[in-house]
mmCIF file of C-alpha atoms in Angstrom:
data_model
loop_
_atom_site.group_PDB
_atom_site.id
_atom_site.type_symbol
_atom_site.label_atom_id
_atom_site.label_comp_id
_atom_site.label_asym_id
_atom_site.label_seq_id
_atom_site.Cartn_x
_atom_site.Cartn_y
_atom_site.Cartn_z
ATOM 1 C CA UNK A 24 -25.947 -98.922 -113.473
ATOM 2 C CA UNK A 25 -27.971 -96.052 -112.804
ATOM 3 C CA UNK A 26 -29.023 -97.888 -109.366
ATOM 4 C CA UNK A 27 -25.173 -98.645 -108.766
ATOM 5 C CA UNK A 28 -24.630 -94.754 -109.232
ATOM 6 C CA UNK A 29 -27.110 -93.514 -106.885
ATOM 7 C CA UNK A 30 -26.345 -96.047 -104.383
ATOM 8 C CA UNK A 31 -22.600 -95.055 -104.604
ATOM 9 C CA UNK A 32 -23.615 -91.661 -104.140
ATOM 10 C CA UNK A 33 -25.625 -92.043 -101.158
ATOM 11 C CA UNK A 34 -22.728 -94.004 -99.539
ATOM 12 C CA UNK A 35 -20.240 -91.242 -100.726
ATOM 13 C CA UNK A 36 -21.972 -88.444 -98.854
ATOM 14 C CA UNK A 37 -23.416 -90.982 -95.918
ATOM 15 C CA UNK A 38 -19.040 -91.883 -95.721
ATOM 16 C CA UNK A 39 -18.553 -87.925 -96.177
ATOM 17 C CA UNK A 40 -21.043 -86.992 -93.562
ATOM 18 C CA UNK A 41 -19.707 -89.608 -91.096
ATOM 19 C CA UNK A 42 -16.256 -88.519 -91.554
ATOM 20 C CA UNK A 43 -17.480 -84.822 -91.352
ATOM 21 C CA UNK A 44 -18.799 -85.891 -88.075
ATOM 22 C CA UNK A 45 -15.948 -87.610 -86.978
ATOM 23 C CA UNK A 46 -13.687 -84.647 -87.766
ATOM 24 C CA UNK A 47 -16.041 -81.994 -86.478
ATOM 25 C CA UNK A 48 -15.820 -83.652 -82.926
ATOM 26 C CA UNK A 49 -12.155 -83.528 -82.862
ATOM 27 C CA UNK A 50 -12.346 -80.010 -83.616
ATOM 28 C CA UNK A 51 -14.780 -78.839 -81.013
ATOM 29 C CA UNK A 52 -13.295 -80.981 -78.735
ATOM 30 C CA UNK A 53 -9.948 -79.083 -79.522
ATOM 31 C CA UNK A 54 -11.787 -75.585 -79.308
ATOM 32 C CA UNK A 55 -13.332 -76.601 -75.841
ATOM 33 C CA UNK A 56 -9.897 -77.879 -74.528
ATOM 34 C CA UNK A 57 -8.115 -74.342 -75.580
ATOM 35 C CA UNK A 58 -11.072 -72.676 -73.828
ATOM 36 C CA UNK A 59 -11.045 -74.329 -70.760
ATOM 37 C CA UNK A 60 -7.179 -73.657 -70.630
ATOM 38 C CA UNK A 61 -7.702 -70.292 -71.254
ATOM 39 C CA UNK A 62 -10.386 -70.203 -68.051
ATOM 40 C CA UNK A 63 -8.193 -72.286 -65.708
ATOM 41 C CA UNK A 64 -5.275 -70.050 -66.404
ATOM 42 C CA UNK A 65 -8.001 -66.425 -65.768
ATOM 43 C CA UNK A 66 -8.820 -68.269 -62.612
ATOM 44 C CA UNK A 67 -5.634 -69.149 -61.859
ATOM 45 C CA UNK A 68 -4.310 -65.776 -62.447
ATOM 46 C CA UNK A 69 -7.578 -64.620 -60.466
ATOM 47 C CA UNK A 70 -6.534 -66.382 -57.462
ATOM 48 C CA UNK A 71 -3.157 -65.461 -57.891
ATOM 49 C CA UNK A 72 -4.362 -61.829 -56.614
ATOM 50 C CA UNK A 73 -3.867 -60.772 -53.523
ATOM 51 C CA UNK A 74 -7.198 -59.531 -51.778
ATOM 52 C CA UNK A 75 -7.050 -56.138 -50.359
ATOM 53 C CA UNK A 76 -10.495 -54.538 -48.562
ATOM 54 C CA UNK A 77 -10.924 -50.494 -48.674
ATOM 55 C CA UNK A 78 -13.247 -49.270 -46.682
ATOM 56 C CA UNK A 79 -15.211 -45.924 -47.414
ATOM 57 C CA UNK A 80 -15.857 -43.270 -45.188
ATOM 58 C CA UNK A 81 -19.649 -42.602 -46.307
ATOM 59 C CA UNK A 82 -21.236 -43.835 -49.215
ATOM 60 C CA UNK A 83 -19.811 -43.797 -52.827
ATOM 61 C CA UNK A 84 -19.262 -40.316 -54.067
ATOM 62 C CA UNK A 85 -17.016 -38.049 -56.110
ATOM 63 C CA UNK A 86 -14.021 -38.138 -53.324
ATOM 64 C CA UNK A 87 -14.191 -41.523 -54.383
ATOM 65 C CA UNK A 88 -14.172 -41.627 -57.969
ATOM 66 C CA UNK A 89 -10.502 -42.576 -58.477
ATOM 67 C CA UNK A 90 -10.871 -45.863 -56.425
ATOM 68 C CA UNK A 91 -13.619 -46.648 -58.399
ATOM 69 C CA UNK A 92 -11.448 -45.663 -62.088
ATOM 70 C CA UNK A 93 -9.038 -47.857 -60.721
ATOM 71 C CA UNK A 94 -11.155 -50.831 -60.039
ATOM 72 C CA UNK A 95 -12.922 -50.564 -63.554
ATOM 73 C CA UNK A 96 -10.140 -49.641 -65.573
ATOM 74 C CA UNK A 97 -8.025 -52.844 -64.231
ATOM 75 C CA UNK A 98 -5.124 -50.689 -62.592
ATOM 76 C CA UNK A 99 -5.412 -52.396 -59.678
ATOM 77 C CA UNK A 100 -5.808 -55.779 -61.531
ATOM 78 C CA UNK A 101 -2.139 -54.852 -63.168
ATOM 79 C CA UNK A 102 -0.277 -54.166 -59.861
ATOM 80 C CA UNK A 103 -1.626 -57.855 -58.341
ATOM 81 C CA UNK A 104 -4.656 -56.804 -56.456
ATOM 82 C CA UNK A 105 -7.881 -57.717 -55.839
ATOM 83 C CA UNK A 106 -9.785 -54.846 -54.177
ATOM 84 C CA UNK A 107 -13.389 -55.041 -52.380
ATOM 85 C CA UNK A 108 -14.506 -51.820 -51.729
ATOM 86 C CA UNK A 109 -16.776 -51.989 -48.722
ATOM 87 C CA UNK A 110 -19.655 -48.755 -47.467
ATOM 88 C CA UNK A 111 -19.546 -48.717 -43.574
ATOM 89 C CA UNK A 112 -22.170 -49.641 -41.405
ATOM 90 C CA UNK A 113 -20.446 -46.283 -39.435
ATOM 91 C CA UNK A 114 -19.092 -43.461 -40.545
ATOM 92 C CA UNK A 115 -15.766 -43.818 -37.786
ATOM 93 C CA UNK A 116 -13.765 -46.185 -39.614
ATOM 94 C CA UNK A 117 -10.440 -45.882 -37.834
ATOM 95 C CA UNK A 118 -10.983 -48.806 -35.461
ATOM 96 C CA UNK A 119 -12.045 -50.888 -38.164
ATOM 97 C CA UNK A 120 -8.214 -50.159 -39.882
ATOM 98 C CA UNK A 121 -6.489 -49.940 -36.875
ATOM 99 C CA UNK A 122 -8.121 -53.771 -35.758
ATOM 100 C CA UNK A 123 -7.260 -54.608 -39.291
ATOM 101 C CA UNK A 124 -11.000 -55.419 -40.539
ATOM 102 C CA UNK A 125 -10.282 -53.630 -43.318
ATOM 103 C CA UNK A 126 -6.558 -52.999 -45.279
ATOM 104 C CA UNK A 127 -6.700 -49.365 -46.166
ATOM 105 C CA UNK A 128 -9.565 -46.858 -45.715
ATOM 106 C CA UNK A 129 -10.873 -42.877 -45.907
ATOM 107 C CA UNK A 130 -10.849 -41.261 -43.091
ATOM 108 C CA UNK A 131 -9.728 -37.359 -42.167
ATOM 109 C CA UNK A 132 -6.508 -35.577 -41.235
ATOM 110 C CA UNK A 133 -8.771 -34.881 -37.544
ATOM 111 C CA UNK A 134 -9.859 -38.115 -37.031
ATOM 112 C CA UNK A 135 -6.281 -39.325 -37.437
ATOM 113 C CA UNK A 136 -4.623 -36.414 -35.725
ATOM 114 C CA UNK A 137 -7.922 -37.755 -32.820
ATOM 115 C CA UNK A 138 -6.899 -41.663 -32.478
ATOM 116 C CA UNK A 139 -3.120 -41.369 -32.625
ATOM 117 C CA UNK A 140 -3.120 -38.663 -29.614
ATOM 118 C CA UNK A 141 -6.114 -40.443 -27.193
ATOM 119 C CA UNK A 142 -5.878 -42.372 -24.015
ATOM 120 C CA UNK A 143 -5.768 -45.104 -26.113
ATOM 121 C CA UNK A 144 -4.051 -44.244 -29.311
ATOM 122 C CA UNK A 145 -5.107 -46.403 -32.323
ATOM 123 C CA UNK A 146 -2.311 -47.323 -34.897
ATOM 124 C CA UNK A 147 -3.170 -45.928 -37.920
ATOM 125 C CA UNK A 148 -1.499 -43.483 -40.276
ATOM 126 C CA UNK A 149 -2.350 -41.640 -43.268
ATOM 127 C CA UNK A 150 -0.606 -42.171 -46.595
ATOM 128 C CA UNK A 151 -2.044 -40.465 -48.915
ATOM 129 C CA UNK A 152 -4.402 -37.149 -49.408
ATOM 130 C CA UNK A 153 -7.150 -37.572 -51.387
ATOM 131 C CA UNK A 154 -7.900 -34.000 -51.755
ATOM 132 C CA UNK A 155 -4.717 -31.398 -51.150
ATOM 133 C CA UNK A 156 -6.477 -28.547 -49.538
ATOM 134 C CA UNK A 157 -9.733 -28.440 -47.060
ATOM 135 C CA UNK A 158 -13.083 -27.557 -49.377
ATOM 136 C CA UNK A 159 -15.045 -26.885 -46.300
ATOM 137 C CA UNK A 160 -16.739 -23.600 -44.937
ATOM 138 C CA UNK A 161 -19.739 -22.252 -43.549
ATOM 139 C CA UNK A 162 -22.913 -21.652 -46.019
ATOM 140 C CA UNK A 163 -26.247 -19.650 -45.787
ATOM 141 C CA UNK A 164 -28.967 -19.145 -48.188
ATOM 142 C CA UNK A 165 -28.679 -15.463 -49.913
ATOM 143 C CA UNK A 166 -31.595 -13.795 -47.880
ATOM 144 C CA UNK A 167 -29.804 -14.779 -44.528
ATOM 145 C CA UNK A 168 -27.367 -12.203 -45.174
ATOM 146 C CA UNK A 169 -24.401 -14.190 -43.900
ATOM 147 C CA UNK A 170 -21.641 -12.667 -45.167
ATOM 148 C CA UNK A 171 -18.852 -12.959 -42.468
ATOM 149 C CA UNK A 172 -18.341 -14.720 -39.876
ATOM 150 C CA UNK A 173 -19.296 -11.012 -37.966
ATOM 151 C CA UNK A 174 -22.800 -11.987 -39.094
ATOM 152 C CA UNK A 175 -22.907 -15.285 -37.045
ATOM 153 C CA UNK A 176 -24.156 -13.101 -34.543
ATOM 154 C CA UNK A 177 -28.087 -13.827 -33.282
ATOM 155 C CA UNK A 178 -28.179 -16.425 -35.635
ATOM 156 C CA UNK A 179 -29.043 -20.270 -35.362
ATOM 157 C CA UNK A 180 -26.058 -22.838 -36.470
ATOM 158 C CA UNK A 181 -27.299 -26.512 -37.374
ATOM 159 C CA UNK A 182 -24.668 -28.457 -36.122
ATOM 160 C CA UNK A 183 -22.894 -32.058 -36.524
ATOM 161 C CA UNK A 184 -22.772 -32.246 -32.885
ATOM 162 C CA UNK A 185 -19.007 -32.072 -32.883
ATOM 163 C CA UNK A 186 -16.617 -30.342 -31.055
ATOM 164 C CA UNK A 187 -14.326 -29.965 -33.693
ATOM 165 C CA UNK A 188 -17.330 -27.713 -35.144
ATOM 166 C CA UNK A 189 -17.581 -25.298 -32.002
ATOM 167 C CA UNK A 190 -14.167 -24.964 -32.188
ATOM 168 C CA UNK A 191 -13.921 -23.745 -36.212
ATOM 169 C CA UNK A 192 -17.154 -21.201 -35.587
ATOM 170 C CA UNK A 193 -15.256 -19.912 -32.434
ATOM 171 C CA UNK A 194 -12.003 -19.242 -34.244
ATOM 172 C CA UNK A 195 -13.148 -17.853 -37.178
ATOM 173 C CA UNK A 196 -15.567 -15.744 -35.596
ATOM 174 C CA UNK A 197 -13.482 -14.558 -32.488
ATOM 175 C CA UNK A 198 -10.977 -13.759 -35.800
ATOM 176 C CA UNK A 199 -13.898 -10.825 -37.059
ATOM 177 C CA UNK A 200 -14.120 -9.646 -33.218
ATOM 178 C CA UNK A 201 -17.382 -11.200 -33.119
ATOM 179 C CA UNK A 202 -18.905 -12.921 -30.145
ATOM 180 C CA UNK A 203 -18.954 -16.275 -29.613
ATOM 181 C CA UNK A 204 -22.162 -16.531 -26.869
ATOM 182 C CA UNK A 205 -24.430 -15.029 -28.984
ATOM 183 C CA UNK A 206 -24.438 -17.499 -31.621
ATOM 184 C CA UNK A 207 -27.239 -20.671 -31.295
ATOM 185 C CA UNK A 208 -25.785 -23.889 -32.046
ATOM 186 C CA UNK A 209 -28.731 -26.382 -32.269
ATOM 187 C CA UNK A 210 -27.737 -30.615 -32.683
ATOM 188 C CA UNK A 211 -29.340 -31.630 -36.129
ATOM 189 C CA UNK A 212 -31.356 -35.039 -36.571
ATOM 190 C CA UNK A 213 -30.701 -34.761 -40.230
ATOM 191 C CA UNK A 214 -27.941 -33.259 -41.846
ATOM 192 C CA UNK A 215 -29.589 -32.504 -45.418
ATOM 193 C CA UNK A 216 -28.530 -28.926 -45.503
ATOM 194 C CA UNK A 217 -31.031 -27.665 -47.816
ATOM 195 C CA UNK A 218 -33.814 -29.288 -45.720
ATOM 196 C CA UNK A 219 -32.194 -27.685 -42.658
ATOM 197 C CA UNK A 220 -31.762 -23.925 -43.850
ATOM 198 C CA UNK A 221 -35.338 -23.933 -45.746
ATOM 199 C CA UNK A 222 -36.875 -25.130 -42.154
ATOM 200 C CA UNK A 223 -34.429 -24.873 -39.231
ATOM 201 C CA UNK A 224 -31.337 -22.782 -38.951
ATOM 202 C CA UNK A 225 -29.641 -20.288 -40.202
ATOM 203 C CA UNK A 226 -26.520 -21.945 -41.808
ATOM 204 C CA UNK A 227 -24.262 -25.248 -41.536
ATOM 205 C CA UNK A 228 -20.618 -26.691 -42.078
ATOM 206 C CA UNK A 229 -20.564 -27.979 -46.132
ATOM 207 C CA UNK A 230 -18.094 -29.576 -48.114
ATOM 208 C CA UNK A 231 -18.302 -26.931 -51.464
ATOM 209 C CA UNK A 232 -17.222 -29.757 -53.198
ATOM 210 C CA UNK A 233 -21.120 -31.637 -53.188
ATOM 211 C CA UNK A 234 -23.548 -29.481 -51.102
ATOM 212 C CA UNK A 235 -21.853 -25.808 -52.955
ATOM 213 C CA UNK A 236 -22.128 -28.101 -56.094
ATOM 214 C CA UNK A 237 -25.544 -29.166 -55.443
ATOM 215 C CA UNK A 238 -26.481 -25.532 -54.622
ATOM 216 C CA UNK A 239 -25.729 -24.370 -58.001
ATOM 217 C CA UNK A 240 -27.360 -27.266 -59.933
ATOM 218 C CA UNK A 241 -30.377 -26.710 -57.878
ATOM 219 C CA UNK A 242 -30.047 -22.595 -58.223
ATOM 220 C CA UNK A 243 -29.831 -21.974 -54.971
ATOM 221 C CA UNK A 244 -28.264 -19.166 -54.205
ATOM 222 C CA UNK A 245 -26.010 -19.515 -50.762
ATOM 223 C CA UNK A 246 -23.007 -17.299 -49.626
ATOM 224 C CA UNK A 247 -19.962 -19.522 -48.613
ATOM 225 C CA UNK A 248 -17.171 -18.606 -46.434
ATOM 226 C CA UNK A 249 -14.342 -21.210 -46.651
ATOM 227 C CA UNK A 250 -12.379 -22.092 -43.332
ATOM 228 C CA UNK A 251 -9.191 -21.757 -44.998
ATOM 229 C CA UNK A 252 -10.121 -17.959 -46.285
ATOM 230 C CA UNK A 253 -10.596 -16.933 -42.666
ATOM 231 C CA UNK A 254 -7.548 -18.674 -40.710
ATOM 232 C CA UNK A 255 -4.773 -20.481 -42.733
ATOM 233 C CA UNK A 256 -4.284 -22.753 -39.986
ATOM 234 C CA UNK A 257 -7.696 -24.301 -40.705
ATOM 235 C CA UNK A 258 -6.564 -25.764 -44.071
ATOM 236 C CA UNK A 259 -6.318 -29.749 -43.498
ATOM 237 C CA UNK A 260 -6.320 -32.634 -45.576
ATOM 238 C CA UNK A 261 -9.945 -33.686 -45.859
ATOM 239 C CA UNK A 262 -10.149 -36.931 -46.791
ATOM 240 C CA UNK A 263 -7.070 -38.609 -46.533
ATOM 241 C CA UNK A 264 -6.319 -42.654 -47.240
ATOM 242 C CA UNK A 265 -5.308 -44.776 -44.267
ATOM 243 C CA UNK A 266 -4.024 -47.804 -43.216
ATOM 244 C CA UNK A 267 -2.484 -49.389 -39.645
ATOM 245 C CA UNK A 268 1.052 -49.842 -38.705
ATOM 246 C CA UNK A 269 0.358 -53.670 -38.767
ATOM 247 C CA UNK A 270 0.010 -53.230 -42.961
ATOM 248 C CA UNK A 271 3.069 -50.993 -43.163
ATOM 249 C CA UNK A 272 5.092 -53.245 -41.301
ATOM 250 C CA UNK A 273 4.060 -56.339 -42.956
ATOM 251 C CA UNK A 274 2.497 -55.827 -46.045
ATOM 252 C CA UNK A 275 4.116 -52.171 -47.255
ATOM 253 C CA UNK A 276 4.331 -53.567 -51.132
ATOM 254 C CA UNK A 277 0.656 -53.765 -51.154
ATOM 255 C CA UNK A 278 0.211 -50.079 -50.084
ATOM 256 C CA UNK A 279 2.607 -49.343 -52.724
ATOM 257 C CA UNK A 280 0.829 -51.033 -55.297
ATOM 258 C CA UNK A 281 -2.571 -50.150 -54.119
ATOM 259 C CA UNK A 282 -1.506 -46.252 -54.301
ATOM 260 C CA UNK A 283 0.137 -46.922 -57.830
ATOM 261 C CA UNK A 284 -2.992 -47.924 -59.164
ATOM 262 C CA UNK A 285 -4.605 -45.398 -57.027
ATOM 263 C CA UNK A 286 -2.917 -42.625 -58.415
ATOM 264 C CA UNK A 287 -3.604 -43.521 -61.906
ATOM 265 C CA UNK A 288 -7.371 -43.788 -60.991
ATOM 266 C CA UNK A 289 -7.209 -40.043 -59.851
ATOM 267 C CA UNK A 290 -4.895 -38.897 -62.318
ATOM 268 C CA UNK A 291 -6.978 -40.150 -65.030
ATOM 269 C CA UNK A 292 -10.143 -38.395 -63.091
ATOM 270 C CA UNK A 293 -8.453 -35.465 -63.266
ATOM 271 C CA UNK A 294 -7.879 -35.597 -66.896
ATOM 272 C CA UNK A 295 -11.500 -37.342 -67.494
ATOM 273 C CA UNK A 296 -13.901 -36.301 -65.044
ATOM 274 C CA UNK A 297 -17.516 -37.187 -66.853
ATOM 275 C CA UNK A 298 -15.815 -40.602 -67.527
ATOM 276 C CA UNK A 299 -14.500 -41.097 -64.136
ATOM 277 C CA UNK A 300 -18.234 -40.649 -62.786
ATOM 278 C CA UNK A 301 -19.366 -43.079 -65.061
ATOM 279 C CA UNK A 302 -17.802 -45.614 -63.287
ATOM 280 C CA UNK A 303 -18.571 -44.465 -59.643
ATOM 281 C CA UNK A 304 -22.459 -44.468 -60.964
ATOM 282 C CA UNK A 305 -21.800 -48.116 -61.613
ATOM 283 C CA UNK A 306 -21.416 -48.617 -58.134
ATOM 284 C CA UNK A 307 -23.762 -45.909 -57.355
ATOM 285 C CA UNK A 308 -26.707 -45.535 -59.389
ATOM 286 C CA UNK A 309 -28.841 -43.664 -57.403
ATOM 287 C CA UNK A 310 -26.313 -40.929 -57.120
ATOM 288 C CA UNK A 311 -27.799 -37.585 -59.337
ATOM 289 C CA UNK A 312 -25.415 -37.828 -61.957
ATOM 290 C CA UNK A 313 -25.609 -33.916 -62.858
ATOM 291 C CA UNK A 314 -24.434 -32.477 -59.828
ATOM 292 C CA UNK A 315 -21.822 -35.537 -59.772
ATOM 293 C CA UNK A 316 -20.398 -34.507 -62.923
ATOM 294 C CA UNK A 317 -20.099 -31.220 -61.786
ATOM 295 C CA UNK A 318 -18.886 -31.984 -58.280
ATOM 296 C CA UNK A 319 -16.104 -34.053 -60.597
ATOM 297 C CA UNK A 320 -15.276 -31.139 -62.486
ATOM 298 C CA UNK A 321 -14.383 -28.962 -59.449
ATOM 299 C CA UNK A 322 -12.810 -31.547 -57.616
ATOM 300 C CA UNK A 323 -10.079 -32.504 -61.286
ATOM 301 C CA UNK A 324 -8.796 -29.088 -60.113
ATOM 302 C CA UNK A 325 -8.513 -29.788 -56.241
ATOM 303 C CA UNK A 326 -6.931 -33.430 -56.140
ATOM 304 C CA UNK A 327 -3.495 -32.397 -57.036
ATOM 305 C CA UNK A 328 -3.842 -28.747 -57.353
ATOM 306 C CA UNK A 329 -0.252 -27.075 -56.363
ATOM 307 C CA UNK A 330 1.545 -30.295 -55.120
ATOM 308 C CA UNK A 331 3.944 -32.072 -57.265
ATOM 309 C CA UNK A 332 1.823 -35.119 -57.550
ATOM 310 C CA UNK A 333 -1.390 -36.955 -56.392
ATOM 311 C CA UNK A 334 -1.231 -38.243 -52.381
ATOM 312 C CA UNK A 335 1.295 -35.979 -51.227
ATOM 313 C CA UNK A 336 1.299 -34.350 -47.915
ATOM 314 C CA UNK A 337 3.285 -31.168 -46.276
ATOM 315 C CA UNK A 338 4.126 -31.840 -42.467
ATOM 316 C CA UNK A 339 3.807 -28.581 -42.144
ATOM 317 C CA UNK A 340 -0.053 -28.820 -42.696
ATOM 318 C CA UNK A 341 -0.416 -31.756 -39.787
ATOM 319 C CA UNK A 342 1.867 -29.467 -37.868
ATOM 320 C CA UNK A 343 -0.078 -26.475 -37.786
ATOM 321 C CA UNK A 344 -3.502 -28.265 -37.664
ATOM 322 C CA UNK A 345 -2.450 -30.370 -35.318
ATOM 323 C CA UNK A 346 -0.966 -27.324 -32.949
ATOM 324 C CA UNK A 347 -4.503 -25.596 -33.127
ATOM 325 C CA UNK A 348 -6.906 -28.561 -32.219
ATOM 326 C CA UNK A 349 -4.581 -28.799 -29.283
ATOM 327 C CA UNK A 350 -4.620 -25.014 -28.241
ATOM 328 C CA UNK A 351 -8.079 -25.749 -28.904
ATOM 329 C CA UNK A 352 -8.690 -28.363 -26.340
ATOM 330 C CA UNK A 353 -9.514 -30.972 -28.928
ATOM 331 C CA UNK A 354 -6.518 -32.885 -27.520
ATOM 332 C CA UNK A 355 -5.948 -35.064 -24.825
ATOM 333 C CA UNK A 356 -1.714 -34.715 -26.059
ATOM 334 C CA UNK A 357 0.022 -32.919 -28.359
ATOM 335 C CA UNK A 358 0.294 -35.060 -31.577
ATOM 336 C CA UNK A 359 3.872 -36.212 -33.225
ATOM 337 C CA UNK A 360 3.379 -34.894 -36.767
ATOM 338 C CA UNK A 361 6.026 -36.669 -38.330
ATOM 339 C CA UNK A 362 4.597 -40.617 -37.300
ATOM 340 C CA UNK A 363 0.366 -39.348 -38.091
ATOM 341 C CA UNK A 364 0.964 -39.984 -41.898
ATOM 342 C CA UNK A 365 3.735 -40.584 -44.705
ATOM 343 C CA UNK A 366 4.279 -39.882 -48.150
ATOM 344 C CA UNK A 367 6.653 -43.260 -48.216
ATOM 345 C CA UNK A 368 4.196 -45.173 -50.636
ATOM 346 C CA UNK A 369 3.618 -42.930 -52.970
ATOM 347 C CA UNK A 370 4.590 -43.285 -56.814
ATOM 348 C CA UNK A 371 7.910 -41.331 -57.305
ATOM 349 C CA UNK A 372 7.186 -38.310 -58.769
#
């Protein structure tokens, strides 16, 4: 009996094992089948994206951190896009946009203003303002004793090699009744600007916005004299998102849902600005993330600063700057304000 027992037993829990088996099967089997619905319907929402390529101006930096929000944060996911953000081999990206090699892009309100009034105009407009007033001016070490543009005067300028560049120091500086021909304007190989001042030349064109930034962190004392401060008619929107009239005539939804997201992205950098560069220095790790946070923090208060929301643009603004590049000779024509950008795609406010 005892014999029976055991044997019973051992077929009891060899029959419950088996069956355990059999049942454990079904339900993994079940599990795997739910899970491999679950992928086939992420990759089929995946390629139910459309694919949009933005192209950057220079390499990954705080101009950029709203993109970037929006590409880790999903927004751009949640309007239907799939964005690739792709660094230039060159810094001119307009023909890139304007041969449609890339969907949207950053370029400037004078590189626009440029290609839509040359012999050969290229079709691209601007549709949204990254920044809403120009953050650029002339800057000098302390010791140089560059004060106004009056000082200029027997001193060396590292330049850009840009015309645009001769043009701003002659305005500003015919503006203090100084004299032109006595400044030195000497072509850079490198454009570091600390490198530059320490061993070159006197001062250089900055953006405040990294290189003033940068000067602080670094405690380097530099006087600054902002464009803007000294003629009103040099205050331009400086970087500005573009696309080409080929987009805007076929694709306009996708502009309108790429500056949706987009606006979130800088809205919530505005709001967030040491989270917002957390997610650029995923895409740029090398960048020093100390100056970038405080680059951010300057910049939350210059994206949207006195217009009624992120992107917009005055025509006013084109108008003006547009007027003095021509009385400037930039200009091969005079440029039609009203068809260089629109505020068309923009979120209403």
């Amino acid at each position: 009996m005892k014999k029976i027992g055991v044997l019973f037993l051992v077929v009891a829990l060899l029959v419950s094992s088996l069956t355990g088996c059999q049942n454990e099967p079904v339900k993994e089997e079940s599990k795997v089948e739910n899970e491999n619905n679950e992928e086939g319907k992420n990759e089929e929402k995946e390629s139910e994206l459309e694919k949009v390529t933005f192209i950057l101006d220079y390499l990954p930096n705080t101009n950029h951190t709203g993109i970037y929000t929006a590409l880790e944060k999903g927004y751009f996911k949640e309007e239907g896009l799939e964005v690739e953000i792709i660094q230039p081999a060159s810094t001119d990206i307009d023909p890139l946009i304007a041969k449609g090699e890339g969907d949207l892009g950053v370029s400037f309100q004078e590189r626009v203003t440029l290609a839509r009034t040359a012999k050969n105009p290229l079709p691209i407009k601007a549709v949204a303002a990254i920044i809403q007033h120009n953050t650029s001016g002339f800057a000098a070490p302390v010791e140089k004793s560059i004060k106004s543009p009056k000082d200029f005067e027997g001193k060396i300028y590292g330049s850009w090699g840009t015309d645009l560049e001769r043009a701003f120091l002659k305005t500003v500086m015919e503006k203090e009744n100084a004299d032109f021909e006595k400044l030195e304007i000497l072509d850079l190989e490198t454009f570091d600007f600390f490198t530059s001042v320490k061993n070159t030349v006197d001062f250089q064109w900055i953006f405040y916005g990294w290189d003033g930034i940068a000067a602080e962190v670094k405690d380097f004392p530099i006087d600054f004299i902002k464009l803007q401060d000294v003629d009103p008619k040099l205050d331009f929107y400086t970087p500005v998102i573009i696309t080409n009239e080929e987009m805007i005539k076929n694709r306009p939804e996708v502009i309108r849902k790429f500056l949706k997201a987009a606006t979130k992205g800088y809205e919530f950098a505005i709001e967030n600005p040491e989270e917002a560069v957390e997610n650029l220095l995923k895409h740029a790790p090398e960048t020093d993330k100390e100056i970038a946070v405080k680059s951010q923090k300057y910049l939350a208060q210059e994206f949207k600063k006195d217009a009624e929301r992120w992107g917009e643009m005055k025509l006013e603004i084109w108008e003006t700057f547009g007027g003095w590049m021509y009385e400037n000779g930039l200009l091969e024509k005079e440029l039609n304000a009203k068809e260089a950008f629109t505020n068309e795609f923009l979120p209403e406010k």
